């Protein structure tokens, strides 16, 4: 997921926040995925470029990921995520920061940072342990192994999983139910519940993002990006 898309989504959500005629937001992806996350091929192009941004800018650049997460929490109206196909990395985090998630049974949800040599720092360490048992969250964040939508529903990580053909109708039904509620009550409840999320963000997000930034300039991340492009298993060296 490119920084441009994050900014555009933040801008749209801020417009929605100021529109009293909007009772709820339905967030979904076009095409074959909800959001596939960062472009690993572009990571490889960056790590092999002759002229690269200095490491400090790369590290500090990860802090920009907080903008979209803050915006999702700040929008007063409830946000429903309809997840189909792949929701990976920051894409999974964006979905899980929404107020309600409905997923296709065959959707693939993963925080894939570790798989490409990066710390899962941009919100995964906030969202996953809040939505599923800590032991399971540890396993999936440490390995990057995906969950299907059906598995996520069994954990309670998403509200429910439905056949892919039913996802649009079911997510719209949920969004309309939220939109039909008493606005002050619904929005006040969202704001109250999100204090729990903000408390967890204050505990973990800044350090997670800085650690992620450090791994962006690691040899292991460079190796993971190259291995992805070359379709081989990466050989990590711990540096």
mmCIF file of C-alpha atoms in Angstrom:
data_model
loop_
_atom_site.group_PDB
_atom_site.id
_atom_site.type_symbol
_atom_site.label_atom_id
_atom_site.label_comp_id
_atom_site.label_asym_id
_atom_site.label_seq_id
_atom_site.Cartn_x
_atom_site.Cartn_y
_atom_site.Cartn_z
ATOM 1 C CA UNK A 1 0.000 0.000 0.000
ATOM 2 C CA UNK A 2 1.613 3.206 -1.151
ATOM 3 C CA UNK A 3 1.808 6.353 0.929
ATOM 4 C CA UNK A 4 -0.327 8.160 -1.650
ATOM 5 C CA UNK A 5 -3.241 5.795 -1.106
ATOM 6 C CA UNK A 6 -2.948 6.181 2.668
ATOM 7 C CA UNK A 7 -3.119 9.966 2.335
ATOM 8 C CA UNK A 8 -6.077 9.799 -0.052
ATOM 9 C CA UNK A 9 -8.005 7.472 2.253
ATOM 10 C CA UNK A 10 -7.277 9.747 5.214
ATOM 11 C CA UNK A 11 -8.522 12.760 3.253
ATOM 12 C CA UNK A 12 -11.756 11.014 2.237
ATOM 13 C CA UNK A 13 -12.445 9.880 5.793
ATOM 14 C CA UNK A 14 -11.884 13.391 7.112
ATOM 15 C CA UNK A 15 -14.488 14.659 4.625
ATOM 16 C CA UNK A 16 -16.908 11.976 5.798
ATOM 17 C CA UNK A 17 -16.316 12.964 9.423
ATOM 18 C CA UNK A 18 -17.659 16.466 8.690
ATOM 19 C CA UNK A 19 -20.757 15.228 6.849
ATOM 20 C CA UNK A 20 -23.723 14.881 9.218
ATOM 21 C CA UNK A 21 -25.725 13.092 6.522
ATOM 22 C CA UNK A 22 -23.393 10.064 6.740
ATOM 23 C CA UNK A 23 -24.442 7.588 9.406
ATOM 24 C CA UNK A 24 -21.846 4.886 8.747
ATOM 25 C CA UNK A 25 -18.965 4.126 6.384
ATOM 26 C CA UNK A 26 -18.475 0.941 4.376
ATOM 27 C CA UNK A 27 -14.829 0.393 3.429
ATOM 28 C CA UNK A 28 -13.995 -2.200 0.819
ATOM 29 C CA UNK A 29 -11.397 -2.836 -1.859
ATOM 30 C CA UNK A 30 -11.796 -3.019 -5.606
ATOM 31 C CA UNK A 31 -10.528 -5.953 -7.611
ATOM 32 C CA UNK A 32 -9.205 -9.160 -6.123
ATOM 33 C CA UNK A 33 -8.072 -7.843 -2.738
ATOM 34 C CA UNK A 34 -9.173 -5.645 0.128
ATOM 35 C CA UNK A 35 -5.608 -4.323 0.409
ATOM 36 C CA UNK A 36 -2.469 -6.300 -0.398
ATOM 37 C CA UNK A 37 -0.222 -4.081 1.739
ATOM 38 C CA UNK A 38 3.176 -2.802 0.689
ATOM 39 C CA UNK A 39 4.597 -3.559 -2.742
ATOM 40 C CA UNK A 40 7.520 -5.900 -2.067
ATOM 41 C CA UNK A 41 8.805 -5.424 -5.624
ATOM 42 C CA UNK A 42 9.119 -1.699 -4.971
ATOM 43 C CA UNK A 43 11.017 -2.509 -1.756
ATOM 44 C CA UNK A 44 13.518 -4.442 -3.869
ATOM 45 C CA UNK A 45 13.833 -1.578 -6.355
ATOM 46 C CA UNK A 46 14.518 0.828 -3.502
ATOM 47 C CA UNK A 47 17.138 -1.387 -1.844
ATOM 48 C CA UNK A 48 19.006 -1.864 -5.143
ATOM 49 C CA UNK A 49 18.801 1.746 -6.329
ATOM 50 C CA UNK A 50 22.057 3.618 -6.787
ATOM 51 C CA UNK A 51 20.705 6.645 -4.956
ATOM 52 C CA UNK A 52 18.717 5.878 -1.815
ATOM 53 C CA UNK A 53 17.178 8.137 0.836
ATOM 54 C CA UNK A 54 19.365 8.267 3.944
ATOM 55 C CA UNK A 55 18.508 5.619 6.570
ATOM 56 C CA UNK A 56 17.208 8.233 9.030
ATOM 57 C CA UNK A 57 14.478 9.353 6.618
ATOM 58 C CA UNK A 58 13.519 5.729 5.987
ATOM 59 C CA UNK A 59 13.192 5.074 9.729
ATOM 60 C CA UNK A 60 11.251 8.241 10.474
ATOM 61 C CA UNK A 61 9.056 7.711 7.422
ATOM 62 C CA UNK A 62 7.412 4.720 9.094
ATOM 63 C CA UNK A 63 5.866 7.082 11.647
ATOM 64 C CA UNK A 64 3.567 8.380 8.887
ATOM 65 C CA UNK A 65 1.624 5.117 9.179
ATOM 66 C CA UNK A 66 -0.040 6.519 12.284
ATOM 67 C CA UNK A 67 -1.982 9.080 10.200
ATOM 68 C CA UNK A 68 -4.425 6.628 8.639
ATOM 69 C CA UNK A 69 -4.903 4.757 11.931
ATOM 70 C CA UNK A 70 -5.571 7.972 13.849
ATOM 71 C CA UNK A 71 -8.043 9.029 11.163
ATOM 72 C CA UNK A 72 -9.978 5.748 11.313
ATOM 73 C CA UNK A 73 -10.331 6.122 15.075
ATOM 74 C CA UNK A 74 -11.217 9.815 14.885
ATOM 75 C CA UNK A 75 -14.045 9.511 12.334
ATOM 76 C CA UNK A 76 -17.152 9.760 14.535
ATOM 77 C CA UNK A 77 -19.282 7.474 12.374
ATOM 78 C CA UNK A 78 -18.758 3.710 12.672
ATOM 79 C CA UNK A 79 -16.685 2.141 9.892
ATOM 80 C CA UNK A 80 -17.430 -1.335 8.534
ATOM 81 C CA UNK A 81 -14.661 -3.151 6.642
ATOM 82 C CA UNK A 82 -15.725 -5.711 4.027
ATOM 83 C CA UNK A 83 -12.677 -7.925 3.531
ATOM 84 C CA UNK A 84 -12.261 -10.125 0.484
ATOM 85 C CA UNK A 85 -9.190 -11.592 -1.162
ATOM 86 C CA UNK A 86 -6.015 -10.485 0.583
ATOM 87 C CA UNK A 87 -5.703 -8.117 3.538
ATOM 88 C CA UNK A 88 -1.968 -8.065 4.211
ATOM 89 C CA UNK A 89 0.396 -6.036 6.399
ATOM 90 C CA UNK A 90 -0.878 -2.494 6.833
ATOM 91 C CA UNK A 91 -3.915 -3.533 4.769
ATOM 92 C CA UNK A 92 -4.873 -6.015 7.501
ATOM 93 C CA UNK A 93 -4.224 -3.393 10.172
ATOM 94 C CA UNK A 94 -6.508 -0.881 8.454
ATOM 95 C CA UNK A 95 -9.300 -3.462 8.343
ATOM 96 C CA UNK A 96 -8.826 -4.447 11.972
ATOM 97 C CA UNK A 97 -8.844 -0.827 13.153
ATOM 98 C CA UNK A 98 -12.342 -0.432 11.686
ATOM 99 C CA UNK A 99 -15.257 -0.761 14.098
ATOM 100 C CA UNK A 100 -16.778 -3.874 12.526
ATOM 101 C CA UNK A 101 -15.215 -6.350 10.113
ATOM 102 C CA UNK A 102 -17.158 -8.720 7.862
ATOM 103 C CA UNK A 103 -14.967 -11.107 5.867
ATOM 104 C CA UNK A 104 -15.355 -13.544 3.035
ATOM 105 C CA UNK A 105 -14.795 -17.072 4.307
ATOM 106 C CA UNK A 106 -11.874 -17.535 1.900
ATOM 107 C CA UNK A 107 -10.247 -14.142 2.554
ATOM 108 C CA UNK A 108 -6.584 -14.207 3.592
ATOM 109 C CA UNK A 109 -5.663 -11.966 6.530
ATOM 110 C CA UNK A 110 -2.030 -11.664 7.570
ATOM 111 C CA UNK A 111 0.490 -9.334 9.103
ATOM 112 C CA UNK A 112 3.243 -10.250 6.686
ATOM 113 C CA UNK A 113 5.964 -7.911 7.983
ATOM 114 C CA UNK A 114 8.189 -10.611 9.479
ATOM 115 C CA UNK A 115 7.982 -12.568 6.210
ATOM 116 C CA UNK A 116 9.828 -9.715 4.468
ATOM 117 C CA UNK A 117 12.308 -9.086 7.279
ATOM 118 C CA UNK A 118 10.408 -6.256 8.980
ATOM 119 C CA UNK A 119 9.137 -5.729 12.511
ATOM 120 C CA UNK A 120 5.324 -5.833 12.665
ATOM 121 C CA UNK A 121 5.308 -2.270 13.925
ATOM 122 C CA UNK A 122 2.667 -0.280 12.070
ATOM 123 C CA UNK A 123 -0.342 -1.320 14.121
ATOM 124 C CA UNK A 124 -0.422 -5.117 13.952
ATOM 125 C CA UNK A 125 1.017 -5.357 17.468
ATOM 126 C CA UNK A 126 -1.854 -3.099 18.582
ATOM 127 C CA UNK A 127 -4.788 -4.714 16.777
ATOM 128 C CA UNK A 128 -4.101 -8.440 16.779
ATOM 129 C CA UNK A 129 -3.677 -8.950 20.564
ATOM 130 C CA UNK A 130 -6.822 -6.871 21.174
ATOM 131 C CA UNK A 131 -8.929 -9.055 18.889
ATOM 132 C CA UNK A 132 -7.685 -12.583 19.567
ATOM 133 C CA UNK A 133 -5.876 -14.520 22.332
ATOM 134 C CA UNK A 134 -2.361 -13.229 22.948
ATOM 135 C CA UNK A 135 -0.785 -16.614 22.249
ATOM 136 C CA UNK A 136 -2.414 -16.846 18.827
ATOM 137 C CA UNK A 137 -1.552 -13.219 18.063
ATOM 138 C CA UNK A 138 2.070 -13.877 18.951
ATOM 139 C CA UNK A 139 2.220 -16.855 16.613
ATOM 140 C CA UNK A 140 0.685 -15.070 13.636
ATOM 141 C CA UNK A 141 2.710 -11.871 14.108
ATOM 142 C CA UNK A 142 5.978 -13.771 14.612
ATOM 143 C CA UNK A 143 5.456 -16.003 11.568
ATOM 144 C CA UNK A 144 3.328 -13.931 9.214
ATOM 145 C CA UNK A 145 1.124 -17.001 8.660
ATOM 146 C CA UNK A 146 -2.272 -15.945 7.270
ATOM 147 C CA UNK A 147 -5.724 -16.664 8.625
ATOM 148 C CA UNK A 148 -8.735 -17.297 6.435
ATOM 149 C CA UNK A 149 -11.803 -15.191 7.050
ATOM 150 C CA UNK A 150 -13.497 -18.257 8.536
ATOM 151 C CA UNK A 151 -10.597 -18.798 10.976
ATOM 152 C CA UNK A 152 -10.617 -15.107 11.931
ATOM 153 C CA UNK A 153 -14.325 -15.347 12.711
ATOM 154 C CA UNK A 154 -13.753 -18.344 14.986
ATOM 155 C CA UNK A 155 -11.267 -16.266 16.983
ATOM 156 C CA UNK A 156 -13.721 -13.356 17.139
ATOM 157 C CA UNK A 157 -11.231 -11.265 15.201
ATOM 158 C CA UNK A 158 -13.963 -10.358 12.696
ATOM 159 C CA UNK A 159 -17.685 -10.146 13.373
ATOM 160 C CA UNK A 160 -18.550 -12.918 10.957
ATOM 161 C CA UNK A 161 -17.388 -14.661 7.805
ATOM 162 C CA UNK A 162 -19.738 -15.323 4.894
ATOM 163 C CA UNK A 163 -19.414 -16.868 1.444
ATOM 164 C CA UNK A 164 -17.663 -14.446 -0.886
ATOM 165 C CA UNK A 165 -20.796 -14.050 -2.991
ATOM 166 C CA UNK A 166 -22.691 -12.791 0.075
ATOM 167 C CA UNK A 167 -20.056 -10.354 1.344
ATOM 168 C CA UNK A 168 -21.381 -7.201 -0.339
ATOM 169 C CA UNK A 169 -24.950 -7.746 0.845
ATOM 170 C CA UNK A 170 -23.983 -8.713 4.393
ATOM 171 C CA UNK A 171 -21.523 -5.854 4.894
ATOM 172 C CA UNK A 172 -24.086 -3.379 3.559
ATOM 173 C CA UNK A 173 -26.706 -4.810 5.930
ATOM 174 C CA UNK A 174 -24.367 -4.313 8.890
ATOM 175 C CA UNK A 175 -23.461 -0.772 7.794
ATOM 176 C CA UNK A 176 -27.124 0.177 7.372
ATOM 177 C CA UNK A 177 -27.963 -1.207 10.818
ATOM 178 C CA UNK A 178 -25.265 1.006 12.324
ATOM 179 C CA UNK A 179 -26.373 3.998 10.259
ATOM 180 C CA UNK A 180 -29.963 3.575 11.491
ATOM 181 C CA UNK A 181 -28.921 3.847 15.150
ATOM 182 C CA UNK A 182 -29.177 7.005 17.249
ATOM 183 C CA UNK A 183 -26.183 9.021 15.972
ATOM 184 C CA UNK A 184 -25.136 10.563 19.285
ATOM 185 C CA UNK A 185 -25.360 7.212 21.067
ATOM 186 C CA UNK A 186 -23.553 5.243 18.362
ATOM 187 C CA UNK A 187 -20.809 7.817 17.895
ATOM 188 C CA UNK A 188 -20.320 8.304 21.620
ATOM 189 C CA UNK A 189 -20.002 4.557 22.101
ATOM 190 C CA UNK A 190 -17.426 4.350 19.315
ATOM 191 C CA UNK A 191 -15.404 7.182 20.865
ATOM 192 C CA UNK A 192 -15.523 5.495 24.270
ATOM 193 C CA UNK A 193 -14.444 2.085 22.961
ATOM 194 C CA UNK A 194 -11.622 3.604 20.938
ATOM 195 C CA UNK A 195 -10.050 4.921 24.129
ATOM 196 C CA UNK A 196 -9.057 1.292 24.707
ATOM 197 C CA UNK A 197 -7.393 1.179 21.287
ATOM 198 C CA UNK A 198 -5.682 4.538 21.817
ATOM 199 C CA UNK A 199 -4.335 3.380 25.163
ATOM 200 C CA UNK A 200 -2.778 0.343 23.468
ATOM 201 C CA UNK A 201 -1.405 2.550 20.677
ATOM 202 C CA UNK A 202 0.265 4.775 23.257
ATOM 203 C CA UNK A 203 1.856 1.701 24.798
ATOM 204 C CA UNK A 204 3.255 0.022 21.686
ATOM 205 C CA UNK A 205 2.932 1.933 18.419
ATOM 206 C CA UNK A 206 5.790 4.441 18.531
ATOM 207 C CA UNK A 207 8.406 1.897 19.585
ATOM 208 C CA UNK A 208 7.030 -0.625 17.076
ATOM 209 C CA UNK A 209 7.267 1.849 14.214
ATOM 210 C CA UNK A 210 10.818 2.862 15.111
ATOM 211 C CA UNK A 211 11.872 -0.788 15.263
ATOM 212 C CA UNK A 212 10.160 -1.397 11.935
ATOM 213 C CA UNK A 213 12.018 1.570 10.482
ATOM 214 C CA UNK A 214 15.296 0.094 11.682
ATOM 215 C CA UNK A 215 14.585 -3.184 9.898
ATOM 216 C CA UNK A 216 13.725 -1.327 6.681
ATOM 217 C CA UNK A 217 17.459 -0.640 6.315
ATOM 218 C CA UNK A 218 18.575 -4.128 7.383
ATOM 219 C CA UNK A 219 20.338 -6.688 5.196
ATOM 220 C CA UNK A 220 17.602 -9.205 5.999
ATOM 221 C CA UNK A 221 14.907 -6.955 4.540
ATOM 222 C CA UNK A 222 16.984 -6.410 1.418
ATOM 223 C CA UNK A 223 17.396 -10.184 1.120
ATOM 224 C CA UNK A 224 13.665 -10.816 1.622
ATOM 225 C CA UNK A 225 12.747 -8.318 -1.106
ATOM 226 C CA UNK A 226 15.258 -9.832 -3.525
ATOM 227 C CA UNK A 227 14.076 -13.366 -2.753
ATOM 228 C CA UNK A 228 10.463 -12.346 -3.399
ATOM 229 C CA UNK A 229 11.317 -10.984 -6.833
ATOM 230 C CA UNK A 230 13.503 -14.002 -7.640
ATOM 231 C CA UNK A 231 10.861 -16.452 -6.335
ATOM 232 C CA UNK A 232 13.141 -18.225 -3.880
ATOM 233 C CA UNK A 233 13.342 -18.727 -0.131
ATOM 234 C CA UNK A 234 15.226 -15.923 1.647
ATOM 235 C CA UNK A 235 18.398 -16.640 3.612
ATOM 236 C CA UNK A 236 18.324 -14.453 6.709
ATOM 237 C CA UNK A 237 21.564 -13.564 8.501
ATOM 238 C CA UNK A 238 20.306 -11.504 11.451
ATOM 239 C CA UNK A 239 21.807 -8.212 10.287
#
